[in-house]
Each structure stands twice: as structure tokens, then as C-alpha cells.
Coordinates of C-alpha atoms and ligand atoms in Angstrom, one line a residue:
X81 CA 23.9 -16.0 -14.6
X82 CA 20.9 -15.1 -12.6
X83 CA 18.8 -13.0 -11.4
X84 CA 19.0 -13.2 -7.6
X85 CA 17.5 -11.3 -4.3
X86 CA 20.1 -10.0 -2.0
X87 CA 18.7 -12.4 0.7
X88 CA 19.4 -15.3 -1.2
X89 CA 23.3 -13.8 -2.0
X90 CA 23.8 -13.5 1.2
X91 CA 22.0 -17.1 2.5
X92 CA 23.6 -19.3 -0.3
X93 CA 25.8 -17.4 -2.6
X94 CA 29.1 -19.4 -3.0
X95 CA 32.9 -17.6 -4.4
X96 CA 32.9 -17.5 -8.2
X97 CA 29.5 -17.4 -8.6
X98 CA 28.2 -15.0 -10.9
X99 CA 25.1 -12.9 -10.1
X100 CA 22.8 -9.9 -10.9
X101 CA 21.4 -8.0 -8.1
X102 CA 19.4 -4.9 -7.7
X103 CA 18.5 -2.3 -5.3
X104 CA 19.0 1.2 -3.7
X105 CA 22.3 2.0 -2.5
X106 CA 22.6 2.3 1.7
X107 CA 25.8 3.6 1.6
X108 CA 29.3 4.6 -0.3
X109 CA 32.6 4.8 0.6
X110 CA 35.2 5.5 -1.9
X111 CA 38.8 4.8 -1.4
X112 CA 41.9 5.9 -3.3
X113 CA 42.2 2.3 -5.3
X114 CA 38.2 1.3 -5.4
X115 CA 35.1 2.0 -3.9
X116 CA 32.5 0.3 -1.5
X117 CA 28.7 0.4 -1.9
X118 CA 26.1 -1.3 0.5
X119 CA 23.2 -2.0 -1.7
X120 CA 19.9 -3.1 -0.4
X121 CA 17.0 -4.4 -2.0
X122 CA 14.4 -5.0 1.1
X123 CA 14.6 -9.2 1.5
X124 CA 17.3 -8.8 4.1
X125 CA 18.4 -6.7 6.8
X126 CA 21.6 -6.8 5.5
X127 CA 23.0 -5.1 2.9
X128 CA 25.5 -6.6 0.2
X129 CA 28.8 -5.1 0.0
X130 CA 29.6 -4.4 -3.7
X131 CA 33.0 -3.6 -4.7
X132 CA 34.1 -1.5 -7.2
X133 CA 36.9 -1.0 -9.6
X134 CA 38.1 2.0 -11.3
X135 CA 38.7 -0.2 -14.1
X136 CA 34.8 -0.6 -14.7
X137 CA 33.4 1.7 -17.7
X138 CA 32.8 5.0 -16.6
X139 CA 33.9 4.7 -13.5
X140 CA 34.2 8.9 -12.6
X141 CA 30.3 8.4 -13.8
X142 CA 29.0 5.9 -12.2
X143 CA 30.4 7.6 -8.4
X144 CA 29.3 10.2 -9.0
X145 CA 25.6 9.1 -9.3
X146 CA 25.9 6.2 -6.8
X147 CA 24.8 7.9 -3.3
X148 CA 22.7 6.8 -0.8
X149 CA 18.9 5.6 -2.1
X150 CA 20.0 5.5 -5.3
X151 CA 18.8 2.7 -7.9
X152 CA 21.3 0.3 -8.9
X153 CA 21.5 -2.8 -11.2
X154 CA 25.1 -4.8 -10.2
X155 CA 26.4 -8.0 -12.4
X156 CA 29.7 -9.0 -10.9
X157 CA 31.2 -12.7 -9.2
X158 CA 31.0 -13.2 -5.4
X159 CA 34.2 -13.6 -3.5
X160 CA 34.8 -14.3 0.0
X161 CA 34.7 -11.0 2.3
X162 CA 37.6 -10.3 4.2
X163 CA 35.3 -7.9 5.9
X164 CA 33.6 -8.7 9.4
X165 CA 30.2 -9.4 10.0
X166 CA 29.6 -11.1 6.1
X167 CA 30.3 -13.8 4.7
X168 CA 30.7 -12.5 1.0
X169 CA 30.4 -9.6 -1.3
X170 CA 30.7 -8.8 -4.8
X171 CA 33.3 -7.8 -7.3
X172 CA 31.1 -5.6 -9.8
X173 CA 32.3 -6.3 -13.2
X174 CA 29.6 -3.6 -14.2
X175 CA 26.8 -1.8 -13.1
X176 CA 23.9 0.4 -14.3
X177 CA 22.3 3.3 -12.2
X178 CA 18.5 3.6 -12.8
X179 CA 17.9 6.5 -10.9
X180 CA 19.9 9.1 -8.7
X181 CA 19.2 10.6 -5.4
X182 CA 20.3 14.0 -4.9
X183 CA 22.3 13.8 -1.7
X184 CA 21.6 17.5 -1.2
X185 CA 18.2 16.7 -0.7
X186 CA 17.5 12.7 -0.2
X187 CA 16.0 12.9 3.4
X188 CA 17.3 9.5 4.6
X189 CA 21.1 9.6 5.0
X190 CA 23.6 7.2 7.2
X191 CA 22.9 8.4 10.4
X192 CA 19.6 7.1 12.4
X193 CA 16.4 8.8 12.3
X194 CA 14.1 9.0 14.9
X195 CA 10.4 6.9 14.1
X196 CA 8.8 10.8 14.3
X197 CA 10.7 11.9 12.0
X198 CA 10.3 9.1 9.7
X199 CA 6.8 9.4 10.3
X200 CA 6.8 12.2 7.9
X201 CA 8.2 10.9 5.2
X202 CA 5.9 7.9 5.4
X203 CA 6.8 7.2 1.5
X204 CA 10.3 6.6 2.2
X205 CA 10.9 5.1 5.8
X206 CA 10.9 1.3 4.2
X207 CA 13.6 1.8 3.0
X208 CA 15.1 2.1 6.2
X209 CA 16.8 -1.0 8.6
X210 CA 13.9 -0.6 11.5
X211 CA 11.0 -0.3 8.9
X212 CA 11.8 -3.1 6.5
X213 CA 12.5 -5.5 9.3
X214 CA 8.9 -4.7 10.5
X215 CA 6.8 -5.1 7.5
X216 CA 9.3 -8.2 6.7
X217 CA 7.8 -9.7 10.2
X218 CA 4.4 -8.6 8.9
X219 CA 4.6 -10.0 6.4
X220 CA 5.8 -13.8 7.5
X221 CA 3.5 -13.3 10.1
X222 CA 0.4 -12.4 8.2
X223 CA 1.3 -15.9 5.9
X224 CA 1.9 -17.6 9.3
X225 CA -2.1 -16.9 10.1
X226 CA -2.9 -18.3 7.1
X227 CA -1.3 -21.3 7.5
X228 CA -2.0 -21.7 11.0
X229 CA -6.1 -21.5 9.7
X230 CA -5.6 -24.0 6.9
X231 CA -4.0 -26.6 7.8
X232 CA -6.4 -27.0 10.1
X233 CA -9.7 -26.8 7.5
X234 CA -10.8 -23.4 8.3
X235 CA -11.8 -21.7 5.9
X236 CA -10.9 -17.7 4.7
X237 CA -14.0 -16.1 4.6
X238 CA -14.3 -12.1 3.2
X239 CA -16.7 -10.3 5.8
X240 CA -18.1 -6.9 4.4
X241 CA -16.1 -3.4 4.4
X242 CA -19.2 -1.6 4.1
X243 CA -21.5 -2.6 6.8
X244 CA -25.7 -1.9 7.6
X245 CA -24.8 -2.7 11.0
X246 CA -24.0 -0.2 13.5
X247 CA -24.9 -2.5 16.6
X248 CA -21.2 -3.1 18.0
X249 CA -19.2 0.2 17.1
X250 CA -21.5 2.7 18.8
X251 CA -19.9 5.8 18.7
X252 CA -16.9 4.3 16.7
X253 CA -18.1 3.9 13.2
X254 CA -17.7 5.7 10.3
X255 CA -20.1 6.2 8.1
X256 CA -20.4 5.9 4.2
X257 CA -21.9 8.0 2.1
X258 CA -21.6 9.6 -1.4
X259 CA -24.7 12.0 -0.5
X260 CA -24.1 15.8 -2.0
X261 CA -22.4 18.0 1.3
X262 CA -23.4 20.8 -0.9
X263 CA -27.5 20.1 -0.9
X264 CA -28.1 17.0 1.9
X265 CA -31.1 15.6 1.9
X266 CA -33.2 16.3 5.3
X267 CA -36.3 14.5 7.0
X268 CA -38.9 16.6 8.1
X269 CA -36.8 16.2 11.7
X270 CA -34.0 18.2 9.9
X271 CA -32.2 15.2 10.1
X272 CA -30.2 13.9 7.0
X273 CA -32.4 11.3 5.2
X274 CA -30.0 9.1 4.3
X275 CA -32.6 6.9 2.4
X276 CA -31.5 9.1 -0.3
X277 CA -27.9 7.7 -0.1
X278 CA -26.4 5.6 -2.2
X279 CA -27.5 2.3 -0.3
X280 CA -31.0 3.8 0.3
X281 CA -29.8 4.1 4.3
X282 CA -26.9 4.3 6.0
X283 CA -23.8 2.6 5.7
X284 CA -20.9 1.9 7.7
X285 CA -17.1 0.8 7.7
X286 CA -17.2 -2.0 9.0
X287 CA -15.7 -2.1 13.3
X288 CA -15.5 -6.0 13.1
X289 CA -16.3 -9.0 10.7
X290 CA -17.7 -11.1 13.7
X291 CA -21.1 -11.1 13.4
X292 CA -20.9 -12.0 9.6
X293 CA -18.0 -14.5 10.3
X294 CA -21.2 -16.3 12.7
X295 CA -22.9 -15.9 10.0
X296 CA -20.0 -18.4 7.6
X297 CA -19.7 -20.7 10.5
X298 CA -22.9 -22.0 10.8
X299 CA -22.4 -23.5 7.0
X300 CA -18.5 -24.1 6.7
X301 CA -18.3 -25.1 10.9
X302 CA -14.6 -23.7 11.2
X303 CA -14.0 -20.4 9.6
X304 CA -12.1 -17.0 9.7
X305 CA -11.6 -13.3 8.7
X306 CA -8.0 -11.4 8.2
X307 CA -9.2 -8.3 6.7
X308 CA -9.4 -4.1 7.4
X309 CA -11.6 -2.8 10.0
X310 CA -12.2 0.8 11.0
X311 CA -12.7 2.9 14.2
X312 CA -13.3 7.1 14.3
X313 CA -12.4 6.2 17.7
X314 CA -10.6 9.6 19.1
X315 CA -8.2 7.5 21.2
X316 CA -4.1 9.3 20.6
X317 CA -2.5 6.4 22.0
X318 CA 0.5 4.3 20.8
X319 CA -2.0 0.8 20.4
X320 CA -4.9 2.8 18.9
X321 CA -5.3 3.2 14.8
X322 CA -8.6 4.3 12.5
X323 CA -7.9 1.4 10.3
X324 CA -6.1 -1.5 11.6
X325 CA -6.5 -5.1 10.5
X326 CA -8.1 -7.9 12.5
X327 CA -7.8 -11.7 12.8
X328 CA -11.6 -13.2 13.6
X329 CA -11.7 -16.9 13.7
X330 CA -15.3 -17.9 14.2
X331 CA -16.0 -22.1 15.2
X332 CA -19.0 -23.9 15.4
X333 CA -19.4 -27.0 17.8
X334 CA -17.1 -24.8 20.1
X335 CA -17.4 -23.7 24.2
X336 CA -14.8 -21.3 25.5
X337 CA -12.3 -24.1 26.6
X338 CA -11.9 -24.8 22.9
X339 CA -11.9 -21.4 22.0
X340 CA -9.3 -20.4 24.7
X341 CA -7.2 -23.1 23.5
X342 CA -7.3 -22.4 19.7
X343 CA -5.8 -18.6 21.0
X344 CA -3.4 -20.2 23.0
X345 CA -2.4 -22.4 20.1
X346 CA -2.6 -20.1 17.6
X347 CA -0.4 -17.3 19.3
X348 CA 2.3 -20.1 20.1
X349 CA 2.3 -20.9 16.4
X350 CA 2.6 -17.5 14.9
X351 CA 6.0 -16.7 17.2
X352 CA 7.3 -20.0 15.8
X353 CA 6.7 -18.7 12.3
X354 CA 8.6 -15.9 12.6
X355 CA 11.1 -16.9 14.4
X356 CA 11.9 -19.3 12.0
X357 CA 11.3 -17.1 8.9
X358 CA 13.0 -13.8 9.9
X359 CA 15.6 -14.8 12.8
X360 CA 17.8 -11.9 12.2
X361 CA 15.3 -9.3 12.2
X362 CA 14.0 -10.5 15.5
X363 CA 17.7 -10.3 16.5
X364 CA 17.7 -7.1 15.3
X365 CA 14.5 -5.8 17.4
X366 CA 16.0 -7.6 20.4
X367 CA 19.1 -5.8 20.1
X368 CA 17.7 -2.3 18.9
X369 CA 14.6 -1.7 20.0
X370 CA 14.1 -4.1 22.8
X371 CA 15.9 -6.3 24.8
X372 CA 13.0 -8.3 25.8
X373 CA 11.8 -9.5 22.6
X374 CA 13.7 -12.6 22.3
X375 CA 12.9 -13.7 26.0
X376 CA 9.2 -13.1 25.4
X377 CA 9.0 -14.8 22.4
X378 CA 10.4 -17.9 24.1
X379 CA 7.9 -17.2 27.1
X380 CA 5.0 -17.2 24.7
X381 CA 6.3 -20.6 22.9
X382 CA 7.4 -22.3 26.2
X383 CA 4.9 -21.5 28.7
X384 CA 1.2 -22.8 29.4
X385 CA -0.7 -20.0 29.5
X386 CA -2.5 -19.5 32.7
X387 CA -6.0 -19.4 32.9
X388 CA -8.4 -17.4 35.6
X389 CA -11.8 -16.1 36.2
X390 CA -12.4 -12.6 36.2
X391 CA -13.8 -12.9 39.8
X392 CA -10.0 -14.3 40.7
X393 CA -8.4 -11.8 39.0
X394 CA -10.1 -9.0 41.0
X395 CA -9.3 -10.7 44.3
X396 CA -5.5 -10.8 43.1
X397 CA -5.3 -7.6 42.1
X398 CA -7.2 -6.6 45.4
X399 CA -4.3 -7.9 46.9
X400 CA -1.4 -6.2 44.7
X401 CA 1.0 -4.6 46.8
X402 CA 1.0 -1.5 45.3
X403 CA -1.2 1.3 44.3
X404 CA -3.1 1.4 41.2
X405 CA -4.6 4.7 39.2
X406 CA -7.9 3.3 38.0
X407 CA -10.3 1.4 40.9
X408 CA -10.1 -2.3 41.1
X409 CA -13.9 -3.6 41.9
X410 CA -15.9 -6.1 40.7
X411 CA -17.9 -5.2 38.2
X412 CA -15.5 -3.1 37.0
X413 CA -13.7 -3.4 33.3
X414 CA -9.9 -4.2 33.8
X415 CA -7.8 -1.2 32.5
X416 CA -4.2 -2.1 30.9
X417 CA -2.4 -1.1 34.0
X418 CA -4.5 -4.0 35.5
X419 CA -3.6 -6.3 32.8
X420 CA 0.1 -5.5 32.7
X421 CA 0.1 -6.3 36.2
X422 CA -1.1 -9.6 35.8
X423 CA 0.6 -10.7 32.8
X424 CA 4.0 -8.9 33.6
X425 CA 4.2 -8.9 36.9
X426 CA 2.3 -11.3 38.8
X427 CA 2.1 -14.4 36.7
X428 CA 4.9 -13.5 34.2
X429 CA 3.4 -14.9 30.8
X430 CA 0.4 -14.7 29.0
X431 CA -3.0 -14.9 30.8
X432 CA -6.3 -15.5 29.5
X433 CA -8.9 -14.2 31.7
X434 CA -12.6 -15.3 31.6
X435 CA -16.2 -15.0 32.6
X436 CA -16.6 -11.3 32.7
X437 CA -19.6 -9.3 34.3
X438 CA -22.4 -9.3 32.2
X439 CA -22.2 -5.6 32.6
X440 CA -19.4 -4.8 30.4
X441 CA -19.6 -7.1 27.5
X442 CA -21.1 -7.3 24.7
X443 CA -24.7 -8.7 24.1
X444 CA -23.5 -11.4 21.6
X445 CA -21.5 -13.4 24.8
X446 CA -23.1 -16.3 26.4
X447 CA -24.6 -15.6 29.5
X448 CA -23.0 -18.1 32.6
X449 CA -25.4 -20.1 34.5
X450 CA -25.0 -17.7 37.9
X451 CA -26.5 -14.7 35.3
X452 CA -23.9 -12.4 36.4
X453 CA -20.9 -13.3 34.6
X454 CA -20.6 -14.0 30.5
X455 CA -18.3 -16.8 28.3
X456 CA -15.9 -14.4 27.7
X457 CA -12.4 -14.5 27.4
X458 CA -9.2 -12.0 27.1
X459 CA -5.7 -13.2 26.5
X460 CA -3.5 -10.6 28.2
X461 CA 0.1 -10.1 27.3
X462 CA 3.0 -8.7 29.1
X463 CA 3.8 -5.4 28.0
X464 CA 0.8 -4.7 25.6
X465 CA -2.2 -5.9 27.8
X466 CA -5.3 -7.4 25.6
X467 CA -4.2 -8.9 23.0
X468 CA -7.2 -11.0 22.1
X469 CA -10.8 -10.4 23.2
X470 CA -13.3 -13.7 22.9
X471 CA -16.3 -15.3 23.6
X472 CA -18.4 -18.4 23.7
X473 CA -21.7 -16.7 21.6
X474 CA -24.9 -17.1 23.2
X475 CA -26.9 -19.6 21.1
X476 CA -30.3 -19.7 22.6
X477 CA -32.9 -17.6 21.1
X478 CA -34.6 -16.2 23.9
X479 CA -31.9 -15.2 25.9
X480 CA -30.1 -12.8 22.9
X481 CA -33.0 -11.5 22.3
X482 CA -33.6 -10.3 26.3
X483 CA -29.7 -9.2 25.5
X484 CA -30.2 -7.4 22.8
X485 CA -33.2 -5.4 24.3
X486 CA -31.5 -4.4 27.6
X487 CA -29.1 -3.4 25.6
X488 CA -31.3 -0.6 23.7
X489 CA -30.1 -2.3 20.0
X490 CA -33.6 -2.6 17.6
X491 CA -33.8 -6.4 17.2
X492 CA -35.2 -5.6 13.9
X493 CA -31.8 -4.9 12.5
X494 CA -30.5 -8.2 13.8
X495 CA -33.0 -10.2 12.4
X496 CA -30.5 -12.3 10.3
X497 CA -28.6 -12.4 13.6
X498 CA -31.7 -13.9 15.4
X499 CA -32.6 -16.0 12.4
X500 CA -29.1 -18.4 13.1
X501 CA -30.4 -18.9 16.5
X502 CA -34.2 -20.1 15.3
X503 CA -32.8 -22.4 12.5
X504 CA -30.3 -25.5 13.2
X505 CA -28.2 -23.2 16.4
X506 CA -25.5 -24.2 18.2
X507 CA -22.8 -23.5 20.5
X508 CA -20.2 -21.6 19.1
X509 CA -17.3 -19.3 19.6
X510 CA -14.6 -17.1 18.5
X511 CA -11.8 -14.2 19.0
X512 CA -10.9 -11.0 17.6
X513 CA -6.9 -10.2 17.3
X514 CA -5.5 -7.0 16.8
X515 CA -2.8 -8.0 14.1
X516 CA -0.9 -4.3 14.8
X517 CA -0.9 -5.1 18.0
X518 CA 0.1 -8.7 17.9
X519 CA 3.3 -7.3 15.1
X520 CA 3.8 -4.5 18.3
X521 CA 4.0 -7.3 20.5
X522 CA 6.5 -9.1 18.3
X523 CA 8.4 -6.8 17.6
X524 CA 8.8 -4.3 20.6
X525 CA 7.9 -1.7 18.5
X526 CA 6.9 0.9 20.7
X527 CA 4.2 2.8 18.3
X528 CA 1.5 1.3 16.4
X529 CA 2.0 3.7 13.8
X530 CA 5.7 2.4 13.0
X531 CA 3.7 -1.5 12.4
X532 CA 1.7 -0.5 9.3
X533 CA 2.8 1.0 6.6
X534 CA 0.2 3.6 5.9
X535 CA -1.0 4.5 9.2
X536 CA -4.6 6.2 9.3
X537 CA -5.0 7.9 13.3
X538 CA -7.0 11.2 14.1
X539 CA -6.0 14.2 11.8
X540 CA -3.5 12.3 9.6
X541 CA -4.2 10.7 6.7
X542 CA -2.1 10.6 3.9
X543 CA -1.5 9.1 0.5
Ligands
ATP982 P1 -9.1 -1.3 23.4 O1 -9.8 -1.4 24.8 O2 -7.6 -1.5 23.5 O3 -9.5 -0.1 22.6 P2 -11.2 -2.9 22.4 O4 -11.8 -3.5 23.6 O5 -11.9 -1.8 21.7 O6 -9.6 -2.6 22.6 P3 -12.0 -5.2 20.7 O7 -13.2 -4.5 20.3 O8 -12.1 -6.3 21.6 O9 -11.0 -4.1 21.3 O10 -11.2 -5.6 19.4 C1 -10.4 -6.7 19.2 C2 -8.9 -6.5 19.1 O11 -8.6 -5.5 18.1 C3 -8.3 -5.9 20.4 O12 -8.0 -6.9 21.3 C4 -7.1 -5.2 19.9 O13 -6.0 -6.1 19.7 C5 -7.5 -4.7 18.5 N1 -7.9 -3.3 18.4 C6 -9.0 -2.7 18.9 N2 -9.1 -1.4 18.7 C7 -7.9 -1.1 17.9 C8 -7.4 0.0 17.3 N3 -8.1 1.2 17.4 N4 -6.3 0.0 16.7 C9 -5.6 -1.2 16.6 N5 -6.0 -2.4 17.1 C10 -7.2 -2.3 17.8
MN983 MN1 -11.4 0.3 21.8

């Protein structure tokens, strides 16, 4: 007899076999000669139909304290189901309740919830059919970037949590402090002197693990992050959190072409991974939440993505027949509605949109021969818009360091920064993905919240 996960029951279990399962009841129904429980324990959307006997010991007992979301321990033989829609079920030949759940008062009973209301009881909702098929695609999908990463050499690097540098997340970072709100220390400008903080200045949660991830790759060549990173920034939206994680692959010995094809690789590979490791919750998005989810997986996997200048995308959009809110120009920044045009409408799959105006990147992106435009890169998806933001780096000394000054950032604080440009540079380049939004995408999942399982957005916090 073993102990066995309800997915592997339901995968593999063959008549007469005897097995232990356990789990939290999903629902009851009693009969006049036995009883039905669906018992889940969160490796499959499914449940596992138990049947029960009045001829088990205390059988009055025991249905009594069965209801929904209780704990349950059930030993018994599988037999074939006569049931539709499974395979096989099992004949409890006893059972053991660990813990009751007061129907009077367990919030989540048969019928569907809405994701708000779940929401609120943020402690409970994973238990749920919607939930658990999310964090089970999270979960195959954050193994899938691993994977994808080693088996081709790169190596996992831990970038900082707490962060000195405050260059890229102006406006957007949070800051760290253990400093005494009851007595703060003050410069003579009446400022707070954090020099009397714990790090002897201020400290940061860390906005991105980039620059320290440039940092790795000029030792290990091919090398990337997967961790938390954090942004007060007051954004309400449904693809906006405070603490979201983020996928930074970082190469050496790389232009944009190979960073654009690493993206294209690496998104290609991930909706593989899940599809092969969770097929029936992505059947179970496709037919719940959204009826495009198969399709667009299939679009990602099957299609080339296509590839176009910034300066092309302007001229197309220019030409859109139809009116957008936000201005189209060049020199402009694309807004999603711009994005979704192109990806969902215009070309119909992914597109990966380069060489931006210097203007509205960052200072860290190569600058183009013409001057005007920079190495970057953006993969846009249909439906969700940016999905990856990129770049070739700029590698040549003097030209970060004009960036970095027309940009107002003190080069002093980027001296390390500098320091991999003045010994042994090269070309490099990277990308930063949103994994909330890349398990959104997935998924169809409408809310970012309803993608992690502890969601952190302006004025909610909790556990
Ligand atoms: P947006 O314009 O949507 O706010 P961004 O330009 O600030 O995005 P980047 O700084 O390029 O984003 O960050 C890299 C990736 O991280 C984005 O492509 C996106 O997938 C994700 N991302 C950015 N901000 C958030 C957030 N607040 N919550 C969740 N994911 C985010
Ligand atoms: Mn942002």
C-alpha cells in the first residue's frame, strides 16, 4: 500500500489497487445506500471521487464531519467509475478526518466565487479550481525558466534585495530603513541623515537585478536572475504589483540580434513547458477564463516572431485605420493600446520592436550609430502588450559616461558600473521579464493579483 498524490490516482491508478490519499474534501453528496466525497489535494484539477459505505466504522460520524474543506486521510481500493468524466474512484475501506470545517461558516462552498471575493480571503482561495490551476502553471513554469537557463550553461545568479542604487527606479523605490520614526535623525538641511541608518546611508528594495546581473556576466559570460523586485509605483492597474518577480538574463559576447533571439527562444520554450506539464489546466483556462488561451499558445510556439524598428512601427501605426487615445509621434513612448494594436491586430503574434529614441530609454542602452535611436528591444504580446523590455548595453566608456550625465544620475554612485567598461568590456546584452505577467499571459487571467499568491498593490498588504 502506498502513499500516493491524487494526480498520480488519477494518471496511473489501475482497479484493485490499493491506495492512501489525502486532502480537503470539495464536495459531499450522500445517498440513501452510500455517500460521495470529491476530495482534493492540489496536484490536480480534478478531484477523486471517494465512495463510501455505511458499513465503514462510524459511519453517522464520519458524515457528519466530512463537509466541504474538510481534512481527510482515505485508504480504500480503486475501481472503475461508472461515473462520466473519470476514469476511476475509490471504495474507502476507511477513513480518518483530521480536521472539520464548519459549513456554517467555511467561506468557500460549491458554488463559484467571484476572483474579488476570493481576494479577501487570500488564505483560502488555493484551495479553489481557478487558483490552484494558476499557481500549478506557476509553478511548471517557474521550473521551465530554470531549465530553459541551464541546459544552456547560464548560470543562476542571486542579485541583491536591498540595493544602494537608486539610479533606475526614480520615483519607484522603496526605501529601507530601521531608523527610529519616533526621534529621526536630521542634517542641518532638516533632512533625515540617513548616515545614521542601519547601512550608514540609504538603502533600497531593489526595482531590478540588471545592473548587478552585468556585473556576474562579465565573469561567468552567460548568466541570469529569477528573483523579487519591488516598485511603490502608485499604478491601480490589473498588470501593475509592488512586488512582483522578474526573469533578467544578462550575456556577454552578445548584440541585440542574439539577445532578441534568446527572448524569442525562450518564450517559445516556456509555453511548451507547460503545455506539456499541466495540459488540463490550460484546458481548463481555455475553457473558463479564456477562449483564446489555447490558440495563443500555439501562435507563440508556431510563429516567427516578427521583428521591426521603432521608426517602422510609428509609420504603421500612423497609418492605423482607426483612432487612437494617446498621440502616435516619433519620439514618443508606445502606450499598450499602441502595442496591442500591433501585436493583436496588425501582425497577429508576437512582435519585438527595436531601436527606440534615445529619449525614452534608459542610459544603460547602446546608443545606434545615427545617435538618435538606442539597441533596445520590446517583445509585445497580443492582449498584454510588453512583455519583455531589452537592450544591447552600451560598452564603451565614454559614451555611458556622457549618458549617465545628461541623464542627471552622479557617476560617482556608478563607479563599479563604469569600472566594467574601463577593465576587459565588451558587448553585451540582456532582458527583463515580468514573470506575473508572462503567467497572466498564459493563463488569461485577467488580474495580476489572481497570478501570485500573496499579492502586495497600493494599500493592501496582508499576511
Ligand atoms: P510598465 O510600463 O508596464 O509599467 P515598465 O516599462 O515599468 O513596465 P520594465 O522596467 O521594463 O517595465 O520592467 C521589465 C518587465 O517587468 C516589464 O516588461 C513587465 O513585464 C514587468 N513589470 C514592470 N513593472 C511591473 C509591475 N509593477 N508589476 C508586475 N510586473 C511588472
Ligand atoms: Mn512601470
Amino acid at each position: 500500500m502506498v502513499n500516493q498524490r491524487i494526480a498520480e490516482v488519477l494518471r496511473n491508478g489501475q482497479p484493485d489497487e490499493s491506495v492512501t490519499i489525502k486532502g480537503w474534501v470539495r464536495t459531499k453528496r450522500e445517498l440513501k445506500e452510500f455517500a460521495f466525497i470529491e476530495v482534493n489535494d492540489g496536484s490536480f484539477l480534478a478531484n477523486l471521487q471517494v465512495i463510501l459505505n455505511p458499513d465503514l466504522p462510524d459511519y453517522e460520524t464520519i458524515m457528519k464531519q466530512l463537509n466541504t474543506g474538510a481534512s481527510v486521510e482515505v485508504t480504500g481500493v480503486l475501481v472503475p467509475s461508472p461515473g462520466k468524466g473519470q476514469r476511476i474512484e475509490l471504495k474507502a475501506s476507511s477513513v480518518k478526518v483530521y480536521g472539520e470545517a464548519d459549513p456554517a461558516t467555511y467561506p468557500l462552498q460549491k458554488k463559484r466565487h467571484s476572483f474579488e471575493f476570493l481576494r479577501t480571503i487570500g488564505h483560502l482561495r488555493s484551495r479553489t479550481n481557478t487558483l490552484s490551476a494558476v499557481f500549478r502553471v506557476r509553478n511548471a513554469c517557474a521550473n521551465a525558466i530554470h531549465e530553459f537557463f541551464q541546459e544552456r550553461g547560464f548560470l543562476w545568479i542571486h542579485s541583491p534585495i536591498i540595493t544602494a542604487s537608486d539610479c533606475e527606479g526614480a520615483g519607484e523605490l522603496f526605501t529601507v530603513t530601521n531608523l527610529n520614526f519616533k526621534d529621526l535623525p536630521k542634517t542641518e538641511q532638516q533632512e533625515v541623515d540617513f548616515s545614521q541608518d542601519f547601512f550608514g546611508r540609504r538603502a533600497y528594495l531593489t526595482v531590478s537585478g540588471q545592473l548587478q546581473a552585468e556585473v556576474m556576466a562579465m565573469a561567468f559570460c552567460d548568466v541570469y536572475t529569477f528573483g523579487p523586485t519591488f516598485r511603490a509605483e502608485n499604478s491601480n492597474t490589473s498588470r501593475h504589483l509592488a512586488e512582483f518577480w522578474m526573469v533578467e538574463p544578462e550575456m556577454a559576447f552578445c548584440d541585440l540580434h542574439g539577445d532578441m533571439d534568446l527572448a524569442e527562444e525562450f518564450l517559445k520554450y516556456l509555453f511548451k513547458s507547460v503545455l506539456d506539464k499541466c495540459p488540463e489546466d490550460m484546458d481548463f483556462f481555455n475553457q473558463r477564463i479564456d477562449n483564446t488561451v489555447l490558440a495563443t499558445a500555439e501562435n507563440i510556439i508556431n510563429n516567427q516572431f516578427e521583428r521591426i524598428s521603432y521608426t517602422d512601427a510609428i509609420a504603421l501605426l500612423e497609418k492605423a485605420d482607426r483612432k487612437f487615445e494617446f498621440p502616435v509621434e516619433w519620439g514618443l513612448d508606445l502606450q499598450s493600446e499602441h502595442e496591442r494594436y500591433l501585436a493583436e491586430e496588425l501582425f497577429k503574434k508576437p512582435v519585438i520592436v527595436t531601436d527606440y529614441p534615445v529619449g525614452i530609454k534608459a542610459f544603460y542602452m547602446r546608443l545606434n550609430d545615427n545617435e538618435k535611436t538606442v539597441a533596445a528591444m520590446d517583445v509585445l504580446a497580443p492582449k498584454i502588450g510588453e512583455i519583455i523590455g531589452g537592450s544591447q548595453r552600451e560598452e564603451r566608456l565614454d559614451i555611458l559616461q556622457q549618458r549617465i550625465e545628461s541623464q542627471g544620475i552622479n557617476p560617482e554612485e556608478l563607479g563599479w558600473y563604469l569600472d566594467l567598461r574601463r577593465y576587459g568590456t565588451v558587448p553585451h546584452a540582456g532582458f527583463g521579464l515580468g514573470f506575473e505577467r508572462l503567467v497572466q499571459f498564459m493563463t488569461g487571467m485577467g488580474n495580476i493579483r489572481d497570478v501570485i499568491p500573496f499579492p502586495r498593490t497600493p494599500l493592501s498588504v496582508e499576511f
